[in-house]
Coordinates of C-alpha atoms and ligand atoms in Angstrom, one line a residue:
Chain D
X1 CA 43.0 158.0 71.2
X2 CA 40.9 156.7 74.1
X3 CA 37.7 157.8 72.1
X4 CA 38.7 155.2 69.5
X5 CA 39.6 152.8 71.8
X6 CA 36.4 153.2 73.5
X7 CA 34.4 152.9 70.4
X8 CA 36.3 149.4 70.1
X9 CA 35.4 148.5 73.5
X10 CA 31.7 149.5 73.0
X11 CA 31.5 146.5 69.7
X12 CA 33.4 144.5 72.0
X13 CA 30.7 144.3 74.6
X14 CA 28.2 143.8 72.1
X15 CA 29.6 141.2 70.9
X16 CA 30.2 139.9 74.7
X17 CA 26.7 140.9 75.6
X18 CA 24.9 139.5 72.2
X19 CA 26.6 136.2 72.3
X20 CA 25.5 135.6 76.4
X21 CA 21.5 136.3 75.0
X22 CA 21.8 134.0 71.9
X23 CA 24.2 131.2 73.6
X24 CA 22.6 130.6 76.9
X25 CA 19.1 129.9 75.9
X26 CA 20.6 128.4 72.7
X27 CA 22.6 126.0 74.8
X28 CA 19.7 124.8 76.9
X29 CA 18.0 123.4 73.6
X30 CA 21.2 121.7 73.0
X31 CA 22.1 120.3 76.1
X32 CA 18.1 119.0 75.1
X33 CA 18.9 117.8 71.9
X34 CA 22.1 115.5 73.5
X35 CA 20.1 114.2 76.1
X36 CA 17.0 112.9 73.6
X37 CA 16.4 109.5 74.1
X38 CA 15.6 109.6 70.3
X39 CA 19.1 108.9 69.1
X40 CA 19.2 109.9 66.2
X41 CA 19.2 113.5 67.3
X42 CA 21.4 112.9 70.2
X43 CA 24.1 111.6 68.0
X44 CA 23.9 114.6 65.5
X45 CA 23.6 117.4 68.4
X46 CA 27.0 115.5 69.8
X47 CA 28.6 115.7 66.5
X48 CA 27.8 119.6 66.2
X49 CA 28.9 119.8 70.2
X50 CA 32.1 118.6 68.9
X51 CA 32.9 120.0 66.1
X52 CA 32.7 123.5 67.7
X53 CA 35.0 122.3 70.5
X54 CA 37.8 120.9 68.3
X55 CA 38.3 123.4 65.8
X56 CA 39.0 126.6 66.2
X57 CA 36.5 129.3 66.7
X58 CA 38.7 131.7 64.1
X59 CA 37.8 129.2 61.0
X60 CA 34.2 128.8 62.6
X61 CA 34.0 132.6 61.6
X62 CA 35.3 132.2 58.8
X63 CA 33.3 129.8 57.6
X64 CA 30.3 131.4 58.4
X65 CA 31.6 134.7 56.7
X66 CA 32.9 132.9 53.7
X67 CA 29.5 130.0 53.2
X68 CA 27.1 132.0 51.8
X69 CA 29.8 133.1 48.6
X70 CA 30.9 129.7 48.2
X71 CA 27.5 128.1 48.2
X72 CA 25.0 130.6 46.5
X73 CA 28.1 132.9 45.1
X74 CA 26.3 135.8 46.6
X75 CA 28.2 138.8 47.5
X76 CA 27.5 139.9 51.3
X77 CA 27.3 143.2 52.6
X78 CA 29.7 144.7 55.0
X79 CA 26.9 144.2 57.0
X80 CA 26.9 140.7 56.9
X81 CA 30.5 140.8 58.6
X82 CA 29.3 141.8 62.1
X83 CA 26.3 139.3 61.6
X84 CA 28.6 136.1 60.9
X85 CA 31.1 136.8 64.1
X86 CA 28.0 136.6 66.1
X87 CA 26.4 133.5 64.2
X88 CA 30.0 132.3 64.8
X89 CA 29.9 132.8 68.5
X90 CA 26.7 132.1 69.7
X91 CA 26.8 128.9 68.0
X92 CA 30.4 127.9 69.2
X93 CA 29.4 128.7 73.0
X94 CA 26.2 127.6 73.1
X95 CA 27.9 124.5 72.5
X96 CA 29.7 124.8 75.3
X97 CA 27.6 125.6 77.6
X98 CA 25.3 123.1 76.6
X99 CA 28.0 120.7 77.8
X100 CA 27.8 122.4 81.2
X101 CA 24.4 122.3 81.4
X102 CA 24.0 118.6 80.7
X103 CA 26.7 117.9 83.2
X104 CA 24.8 119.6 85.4
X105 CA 20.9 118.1 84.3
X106 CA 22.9 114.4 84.6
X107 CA 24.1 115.6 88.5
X108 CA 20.4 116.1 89.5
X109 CA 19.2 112.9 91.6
X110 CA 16.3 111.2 90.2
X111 CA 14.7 111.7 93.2
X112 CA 13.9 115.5 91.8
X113 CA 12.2 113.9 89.2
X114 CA 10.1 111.4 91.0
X115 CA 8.7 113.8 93.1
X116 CA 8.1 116.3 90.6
X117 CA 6.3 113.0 88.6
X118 CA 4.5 112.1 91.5
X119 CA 2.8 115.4 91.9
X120 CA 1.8 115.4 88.5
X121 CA 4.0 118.3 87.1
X122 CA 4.2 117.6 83.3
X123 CA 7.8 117.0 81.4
X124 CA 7.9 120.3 80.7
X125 CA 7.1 122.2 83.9
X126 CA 8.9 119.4 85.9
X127 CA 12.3 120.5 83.9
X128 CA 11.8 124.5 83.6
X129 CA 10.1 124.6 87.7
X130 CA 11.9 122.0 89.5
X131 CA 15.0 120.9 87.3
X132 CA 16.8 123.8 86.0
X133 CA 16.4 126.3 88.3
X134 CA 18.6 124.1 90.6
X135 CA 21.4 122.9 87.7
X136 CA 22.0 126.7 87.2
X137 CA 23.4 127.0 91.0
X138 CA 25.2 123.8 89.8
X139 CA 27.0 125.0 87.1
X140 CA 27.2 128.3 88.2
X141 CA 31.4 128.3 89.0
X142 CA 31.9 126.4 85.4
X143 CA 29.4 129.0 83.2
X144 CA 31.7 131.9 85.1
X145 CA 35.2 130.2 83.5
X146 CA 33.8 130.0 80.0
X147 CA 32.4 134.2 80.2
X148 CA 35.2 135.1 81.6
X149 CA 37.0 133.6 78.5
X150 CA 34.3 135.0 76.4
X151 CA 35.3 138.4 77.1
X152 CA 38.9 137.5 75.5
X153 CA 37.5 135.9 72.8
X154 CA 35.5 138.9 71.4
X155 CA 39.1 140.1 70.0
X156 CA 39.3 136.9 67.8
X157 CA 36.8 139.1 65.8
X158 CA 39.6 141.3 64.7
X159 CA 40.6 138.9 62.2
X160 CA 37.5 139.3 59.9
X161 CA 38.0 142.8 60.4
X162 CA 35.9 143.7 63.1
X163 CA 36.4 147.2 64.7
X164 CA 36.7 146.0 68.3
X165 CA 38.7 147.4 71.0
X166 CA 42.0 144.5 69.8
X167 CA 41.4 146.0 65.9
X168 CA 41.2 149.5 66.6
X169 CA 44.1 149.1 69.6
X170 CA 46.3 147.6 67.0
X171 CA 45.1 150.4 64.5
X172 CA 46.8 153.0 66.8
X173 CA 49.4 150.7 67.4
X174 CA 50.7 151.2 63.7
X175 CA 50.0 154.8 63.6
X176 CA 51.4 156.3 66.6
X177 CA 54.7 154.1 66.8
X178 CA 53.9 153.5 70.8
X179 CA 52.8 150.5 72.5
X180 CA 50.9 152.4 75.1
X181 CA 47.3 151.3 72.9
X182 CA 48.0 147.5 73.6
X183 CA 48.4 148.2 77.1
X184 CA 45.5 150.4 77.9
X185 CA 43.5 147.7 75.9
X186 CA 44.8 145.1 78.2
X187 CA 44.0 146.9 80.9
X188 CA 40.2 147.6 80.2
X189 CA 40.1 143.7 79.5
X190 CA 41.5 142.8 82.3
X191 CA 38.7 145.2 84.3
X192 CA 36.2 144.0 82.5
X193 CA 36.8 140.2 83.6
X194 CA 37.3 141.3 87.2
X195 CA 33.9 143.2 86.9
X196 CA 32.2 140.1 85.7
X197 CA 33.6 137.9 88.3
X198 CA 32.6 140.5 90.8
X199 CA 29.0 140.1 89.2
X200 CA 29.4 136.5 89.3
X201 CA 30.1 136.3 92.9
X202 CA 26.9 138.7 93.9
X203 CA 24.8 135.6 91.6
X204 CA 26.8 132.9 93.6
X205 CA 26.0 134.4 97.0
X206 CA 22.2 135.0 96.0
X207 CA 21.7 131.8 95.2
X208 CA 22.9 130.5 98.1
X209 CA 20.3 130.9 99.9
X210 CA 20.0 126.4 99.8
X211 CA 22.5 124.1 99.9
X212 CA 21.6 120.4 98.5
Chain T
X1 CA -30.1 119.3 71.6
X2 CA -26.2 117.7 72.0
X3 CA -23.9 119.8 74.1
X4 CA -20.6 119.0 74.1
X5 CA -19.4 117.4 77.3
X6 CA -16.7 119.4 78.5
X7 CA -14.6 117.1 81.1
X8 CA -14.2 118.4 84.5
X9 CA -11.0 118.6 86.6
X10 CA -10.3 115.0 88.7
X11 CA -11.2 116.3 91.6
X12 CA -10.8 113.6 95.2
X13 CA -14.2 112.2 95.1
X14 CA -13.9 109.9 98.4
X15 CA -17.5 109.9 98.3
X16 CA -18.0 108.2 94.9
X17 CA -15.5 105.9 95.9
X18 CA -17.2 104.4 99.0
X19 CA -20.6 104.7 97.8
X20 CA -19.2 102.3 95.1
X21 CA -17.3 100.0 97.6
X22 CA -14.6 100.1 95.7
X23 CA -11.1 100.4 97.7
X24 CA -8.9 103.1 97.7
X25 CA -6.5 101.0 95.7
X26 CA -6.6 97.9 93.7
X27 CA -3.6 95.7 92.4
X28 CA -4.2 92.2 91.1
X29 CA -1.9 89.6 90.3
X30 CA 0.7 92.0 89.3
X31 CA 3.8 90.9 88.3
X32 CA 7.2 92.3 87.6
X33 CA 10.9 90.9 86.1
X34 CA 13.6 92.7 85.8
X35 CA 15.7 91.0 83.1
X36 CA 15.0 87.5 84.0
X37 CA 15.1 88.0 88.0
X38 CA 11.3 87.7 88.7
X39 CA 11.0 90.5 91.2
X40 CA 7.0 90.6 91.6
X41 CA 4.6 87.6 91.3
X42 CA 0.9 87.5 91.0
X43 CA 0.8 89.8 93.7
X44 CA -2.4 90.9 94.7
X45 CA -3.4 94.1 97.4
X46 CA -6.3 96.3 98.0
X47 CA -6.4 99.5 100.9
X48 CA -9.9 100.8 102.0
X49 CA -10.6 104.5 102.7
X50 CA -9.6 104.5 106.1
X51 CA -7.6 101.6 106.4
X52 CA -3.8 101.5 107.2
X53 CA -1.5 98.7 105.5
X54 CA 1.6 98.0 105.9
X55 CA 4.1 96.2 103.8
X56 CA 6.8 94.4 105.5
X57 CA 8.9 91.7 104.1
X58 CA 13.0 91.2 104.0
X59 CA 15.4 92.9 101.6
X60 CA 15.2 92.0 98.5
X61 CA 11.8 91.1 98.8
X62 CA 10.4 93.9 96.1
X63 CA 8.4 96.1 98.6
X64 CA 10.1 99.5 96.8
X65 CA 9.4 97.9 93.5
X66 CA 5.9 97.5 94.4
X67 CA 5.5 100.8 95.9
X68 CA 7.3 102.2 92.6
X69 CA 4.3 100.5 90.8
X70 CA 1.6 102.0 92.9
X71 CA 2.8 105.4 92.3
X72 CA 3.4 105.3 88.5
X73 CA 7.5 105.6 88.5
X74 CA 7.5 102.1 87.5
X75 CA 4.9 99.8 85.1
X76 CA 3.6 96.0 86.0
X77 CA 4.2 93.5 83.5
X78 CA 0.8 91.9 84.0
X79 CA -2.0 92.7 85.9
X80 CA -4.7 95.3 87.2
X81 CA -4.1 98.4 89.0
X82 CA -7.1 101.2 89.9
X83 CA -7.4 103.4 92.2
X84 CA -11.0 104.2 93.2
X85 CA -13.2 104.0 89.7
X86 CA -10.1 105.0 87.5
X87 CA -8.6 101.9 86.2
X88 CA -5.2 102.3 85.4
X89 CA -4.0 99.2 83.8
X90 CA -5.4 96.1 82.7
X91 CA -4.4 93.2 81.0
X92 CA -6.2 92.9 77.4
X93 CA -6.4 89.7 76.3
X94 CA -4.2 88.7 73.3
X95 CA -1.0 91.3 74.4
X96 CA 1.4 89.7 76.7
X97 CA 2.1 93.2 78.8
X98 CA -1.2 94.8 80.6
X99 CA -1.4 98.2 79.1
X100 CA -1.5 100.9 80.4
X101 CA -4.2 103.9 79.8
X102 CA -2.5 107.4 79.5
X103 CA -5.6 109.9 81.2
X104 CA -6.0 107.3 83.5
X105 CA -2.5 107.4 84.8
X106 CA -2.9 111.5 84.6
X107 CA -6.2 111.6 87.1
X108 CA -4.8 108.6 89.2
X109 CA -1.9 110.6 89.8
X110 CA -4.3 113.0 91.5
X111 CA -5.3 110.3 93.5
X112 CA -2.4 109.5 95.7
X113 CA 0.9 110.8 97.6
X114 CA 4.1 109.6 98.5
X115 CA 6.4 110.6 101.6
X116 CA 9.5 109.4 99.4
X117 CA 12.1 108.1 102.0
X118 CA 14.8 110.7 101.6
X119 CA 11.5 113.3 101.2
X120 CA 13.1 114.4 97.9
X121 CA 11.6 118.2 99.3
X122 CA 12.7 121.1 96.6
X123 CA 15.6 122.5 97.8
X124 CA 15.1 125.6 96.0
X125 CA 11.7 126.4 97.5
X126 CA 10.9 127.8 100.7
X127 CA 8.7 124.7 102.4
X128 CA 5.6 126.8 102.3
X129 CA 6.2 127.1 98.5
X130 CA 7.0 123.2 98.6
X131 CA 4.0 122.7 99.8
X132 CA 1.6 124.8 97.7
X133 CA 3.5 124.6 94.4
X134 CA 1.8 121.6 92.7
X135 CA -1.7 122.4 94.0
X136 CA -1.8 125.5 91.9
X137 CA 0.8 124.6 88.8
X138 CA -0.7 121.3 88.3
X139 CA -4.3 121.2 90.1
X140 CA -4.6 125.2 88.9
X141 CA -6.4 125.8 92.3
X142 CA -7.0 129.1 93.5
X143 CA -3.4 130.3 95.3
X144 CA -5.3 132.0 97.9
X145 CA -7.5 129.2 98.8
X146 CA -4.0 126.9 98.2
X147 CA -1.9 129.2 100.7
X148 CA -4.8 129.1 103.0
X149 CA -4.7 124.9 103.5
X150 CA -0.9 124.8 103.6
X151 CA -0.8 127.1 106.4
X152 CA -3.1 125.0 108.1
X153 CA -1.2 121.5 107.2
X154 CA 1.6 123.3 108.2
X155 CA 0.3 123.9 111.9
X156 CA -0.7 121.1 111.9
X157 CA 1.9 119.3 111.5
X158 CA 4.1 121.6 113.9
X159 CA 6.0 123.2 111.3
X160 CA 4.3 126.5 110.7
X161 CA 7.1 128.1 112.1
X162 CA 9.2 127.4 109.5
X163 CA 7.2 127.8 106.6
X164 CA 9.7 130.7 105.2
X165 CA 13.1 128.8 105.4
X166 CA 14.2 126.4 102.9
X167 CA 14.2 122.5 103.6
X168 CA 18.3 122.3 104.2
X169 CA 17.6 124.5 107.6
X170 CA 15.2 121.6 108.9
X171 CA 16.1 118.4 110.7
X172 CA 15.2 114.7 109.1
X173 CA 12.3 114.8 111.2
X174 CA 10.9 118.2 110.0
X175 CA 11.9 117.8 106.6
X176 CA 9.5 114.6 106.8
X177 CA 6.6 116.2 107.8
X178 CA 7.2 119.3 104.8
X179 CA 7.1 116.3 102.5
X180 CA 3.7 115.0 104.5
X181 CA 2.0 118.6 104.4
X182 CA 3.2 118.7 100.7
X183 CA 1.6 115.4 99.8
X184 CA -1.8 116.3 101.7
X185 CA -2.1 119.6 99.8
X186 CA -2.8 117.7 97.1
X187 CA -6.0 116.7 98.8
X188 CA -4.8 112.3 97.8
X189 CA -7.3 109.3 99.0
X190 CA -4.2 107.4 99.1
X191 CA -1.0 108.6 100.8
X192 CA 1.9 106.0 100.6
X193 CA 4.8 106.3 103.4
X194 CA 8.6 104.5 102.8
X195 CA 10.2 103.6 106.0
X196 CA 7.8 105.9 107.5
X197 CA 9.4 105.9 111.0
X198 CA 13.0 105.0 110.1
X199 CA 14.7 108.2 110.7
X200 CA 12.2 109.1 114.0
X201 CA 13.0 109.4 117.5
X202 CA 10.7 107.8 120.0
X203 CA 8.7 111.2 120.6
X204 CA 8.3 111.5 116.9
X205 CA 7.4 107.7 116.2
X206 CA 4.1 108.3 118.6
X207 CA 3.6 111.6 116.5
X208 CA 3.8 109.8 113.1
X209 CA 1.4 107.4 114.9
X210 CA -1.1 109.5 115.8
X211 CA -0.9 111.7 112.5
X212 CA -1.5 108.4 110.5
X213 CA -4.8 107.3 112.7
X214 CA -5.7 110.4 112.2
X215 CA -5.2 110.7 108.1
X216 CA -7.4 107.1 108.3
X217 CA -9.9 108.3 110.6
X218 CA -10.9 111.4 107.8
X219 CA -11.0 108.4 105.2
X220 CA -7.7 108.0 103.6
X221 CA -6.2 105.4 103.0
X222 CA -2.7 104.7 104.4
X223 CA -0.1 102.1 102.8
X224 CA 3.3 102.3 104.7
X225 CA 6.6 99.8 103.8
X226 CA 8.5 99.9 106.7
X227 CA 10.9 97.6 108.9
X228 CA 9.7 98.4 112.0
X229 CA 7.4 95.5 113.2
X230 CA 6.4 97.5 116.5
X231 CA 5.6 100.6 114.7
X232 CA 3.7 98.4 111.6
X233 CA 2.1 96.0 114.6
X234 CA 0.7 99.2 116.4
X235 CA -0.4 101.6 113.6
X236 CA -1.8 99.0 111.1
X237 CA -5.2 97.2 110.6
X238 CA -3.7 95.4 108.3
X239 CA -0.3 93.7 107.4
X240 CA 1.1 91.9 104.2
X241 CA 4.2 90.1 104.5
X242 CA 6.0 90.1 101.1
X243 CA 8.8 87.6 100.4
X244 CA 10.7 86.7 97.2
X245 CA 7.7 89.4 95.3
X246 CA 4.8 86.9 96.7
X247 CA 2.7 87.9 99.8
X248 CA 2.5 85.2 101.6
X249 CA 0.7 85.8 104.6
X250 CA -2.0 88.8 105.0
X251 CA -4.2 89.8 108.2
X252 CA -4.1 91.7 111.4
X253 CA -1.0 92.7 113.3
X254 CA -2.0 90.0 115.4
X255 CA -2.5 87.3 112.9
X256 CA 0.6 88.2 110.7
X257 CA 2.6 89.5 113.8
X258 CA 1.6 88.4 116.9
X259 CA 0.4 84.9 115.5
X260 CA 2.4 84.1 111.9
X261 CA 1.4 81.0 110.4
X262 CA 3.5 80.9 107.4
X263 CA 7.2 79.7 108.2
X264 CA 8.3 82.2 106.0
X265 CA 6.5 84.8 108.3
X266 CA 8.0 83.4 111.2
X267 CA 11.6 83.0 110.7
X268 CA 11.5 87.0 109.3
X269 CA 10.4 88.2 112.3
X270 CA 12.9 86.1 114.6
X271 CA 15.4 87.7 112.8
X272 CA 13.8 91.3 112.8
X273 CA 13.6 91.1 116.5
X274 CA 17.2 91.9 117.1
Ligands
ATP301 N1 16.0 98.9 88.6 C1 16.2 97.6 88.9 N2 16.9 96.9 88.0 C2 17.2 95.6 88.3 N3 16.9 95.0 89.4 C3 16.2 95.7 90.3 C4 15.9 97.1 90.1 N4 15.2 97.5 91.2 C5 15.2 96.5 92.1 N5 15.7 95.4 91.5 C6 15.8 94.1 92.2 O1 14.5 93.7 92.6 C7 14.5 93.1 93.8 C8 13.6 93.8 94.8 O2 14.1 95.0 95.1 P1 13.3 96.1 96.0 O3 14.1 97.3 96.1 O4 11.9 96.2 95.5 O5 13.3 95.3 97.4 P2 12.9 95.9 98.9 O6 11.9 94.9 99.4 O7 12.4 97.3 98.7 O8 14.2 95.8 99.7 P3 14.7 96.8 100.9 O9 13.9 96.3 102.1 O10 16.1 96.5 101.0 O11 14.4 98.2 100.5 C9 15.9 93.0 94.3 O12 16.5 91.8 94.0 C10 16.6 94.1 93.5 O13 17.9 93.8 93.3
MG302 MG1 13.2 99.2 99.5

């Protein structure tokens, strides 16, 4: 039984794991994107920022599963199943964390950037050197909130049928009549999340080497 | 036989300058609104190598605005602005702003430094990176060679000692000079101070004093906006008083300080003695 529910757990952290790579890079171009002075772009990156924060991320998954049927009535692979959940996830969260980031770019004073423009440090080097080293201490306390959720949210991809640890605790749920499944499955989440705060904290204390 | 000329990296040339007699840095009749408040008019400024100005004037009276100019965070409406032989803006006849010329901006840039009045140091880097960071990120120089003149500034400025912490375990007054060493680093022909004294005790006043002789004796050129009429009167060969974005009285300490003949002068600093 714990074999199963082990295997679950492993796609779980994948999921967990995959959607930190895509989403935190990915949310950096976004947080970008909503701070263009070209409008146009600004005003569409907000409407995508959104739209993945006032529906659910459930029918975000589904959509993603179900689009390429209804549009080019292809038949996906099974494949394909794993490979919407995370197209699902990394887009919902990086839209979240691009909210945290620009929160955090928008808390930086301006005098950052006039002294990095005074030295001569281009746009680009004056953002990646000087800018957001500093807004990731920032935003450090709200990024940890939204993993933390992140590990709960994996089990939303039990719904399309994903065999993570919530799908396969439920599995053995049904076939050994005993509830004993759920609760070791709550308890390995619940270790999990305490693990990554742990984590978080070490990150916290190492960057607090400055204060500003 | 046509090579192709391959441009070389603005490098100080204090030497051209002066051979040229051409000052340091050039504004003329620069003006400035913002919205319909007039903030700069036809105001017009030059600093040798080796010369100290300062800028005094009341609040209000656009000396940040100017300085903001001067160091490219801000554009003129109208006028000229060059430092040494690299013109940065001019006004072309037929357009109603003066325009500005990108690659002159970029190797004027090179050209000057700014001890910003809250510093504005890194917070994330240690002061000695602080201090060599642009120099080899944005001048590409040699980090060896780079770490080898911060070191120096650093001693130099008394702060050597502290070239490993970050600038939040400083005082005000050492924080200042990180921001100093971090500006000369960048090897400037201009170095610009805001309220250069402001946050200084006495002992430290006659330091910044004697640093700033100094910076003009090895041919920079000093501009400092301050409110500190003894420290401007003693460290300054020259003064502009700026009022309402005109300057209307120029000279020695003695003439604009000791001597003012503009009224406007004159009832500024019988206010600014107490
Ligand atoms: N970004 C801005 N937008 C609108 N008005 C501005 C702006 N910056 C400055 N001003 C106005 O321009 C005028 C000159 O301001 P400036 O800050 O240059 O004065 P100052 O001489 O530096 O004063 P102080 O001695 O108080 O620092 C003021 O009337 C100010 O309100
Ligand atoms: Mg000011």
């Amino acid at each position: 039984m714990t074999g199963m529910l082990l295997n679950g757990y492993v796609v779980s952290l994948q999921i967990f794991a995959l959607t930190l790579i895509g989403a935190i890079p990915l949310g950096v171009l976004v947080a970008l994107g909503r701070l263009s002075r070209f409008k146009p772009l600004s005003w569409l990156v907000g409407l995508y920022i959104s739209l993945m924060r006032g529906t659910p991320l459930m029918l975000q998954m589904f959509a993603v599963f179900f689009i390429p049927y209804y549009l080019f009535g292809q038949q996906t692979g099974p494949d394909y199943m794993f490979v919407a959940v995370m197209i699902a996830f990394i887009v919902n969260y990086a839209a979240y964390f691009a909210e945290i980031y620009r929160s955090g770019i928008q808390s930086m004073p301006r005098g950052q950037y006039e002294a990095a423009q005074v030295l001569g440090y281009s746009r680009t080097q004056r953002f990646f050197r000087i800018i957001l080293p500093q807004v990731f201490k920032r935003i450090l306390p709200a990024m940890g909130n939204e993993i933390v959720t992140l590990v709960k949210d994996t089990s939303l991809a039990f719904s399309i049928g994903i065999a993570e640890m919530f799908t396969t605790s439920r599995a053995l749920v049904a076939s050994q009549r005993s509830m004993v499944p759920f609760a070791i499955a709550a308890l390995i989440y619940w270790i999990t999340c305490l693990v990554i705060e742990f984590v978080l904290r070490r990150i916290e204390k190492r960057m607090d080497y400055y204060h500003d | 036989m046509t090579k192709p000329k391959t441009r070389e990296m603005p490098r100080p040339d204090i030497s051209l300058t002066s051979a040229l007699g051409l000052p340091a840095v050039y504004v003329k009749d620069a003006r400035k609104s913002f919205g319909d408040k007039e903030v700069l008019r036809d105001v017009s400024l030059s600093i040798k190598q080796g010369e100290v100005v300062s800028l005094i004037g009341p609040s209000g009276a656009g000396k940040s605005t100017l300085l903001r100019c001067l160091t490219l965070l801000d554009t003129f409406d109208s006028g000229e602005l060059a430092y040494g032989n690299v013109r940065v803006c001019a006004n072309v006849p037929g357009e109603s702003r003066t325009t500005y010329d990108k690659e002159a901006e970029r190797q004027a840039r090179m050209r000057f430094g700014i001890v910003f009045q809250n510093y504005n140091l890194f917070p994330h880097y240690t002061v000695l990176k602080n201090v060599m960071d642009a120099p080899i990120v944005v001048q590409k120089r040699d980090p060896k060679e780079v770490e080898e003149q911060a070191r120096k500034l650093l001693e130099r400025l008394d702060i050597a000692d502290h070239a490993d912490k970050v600038p939040d375990q400083l005082s005000g007054g050492q924080q200042q000079r990180v921001a100093i060493a971090r500006a000369l680093c960048m090897n400037p022909q201009v170095i610009y101070f805001d309220e250069a004294t402001s946050a200084l005790d006495p002992k430290l006043t006659q330091d910044m004093h004697r640093l700033i002789r100094e910076l003009a004796h090895d041919g920079m050129a000093v501009g400092i906006v301050t409110h500190e009429m003894g420290f401007a009167r003693d460290v300054s060969d020259r003064i502009a008083f700026l009022f309402d974005g005109q300057i209307v009285e120029e000279g020695t300490p003695d003439e604009v300080i000791g001597n003012p003949s503009d009224p406007r002068t004159k009832a500024f600093l019988a206010n600014a003695e107490d």
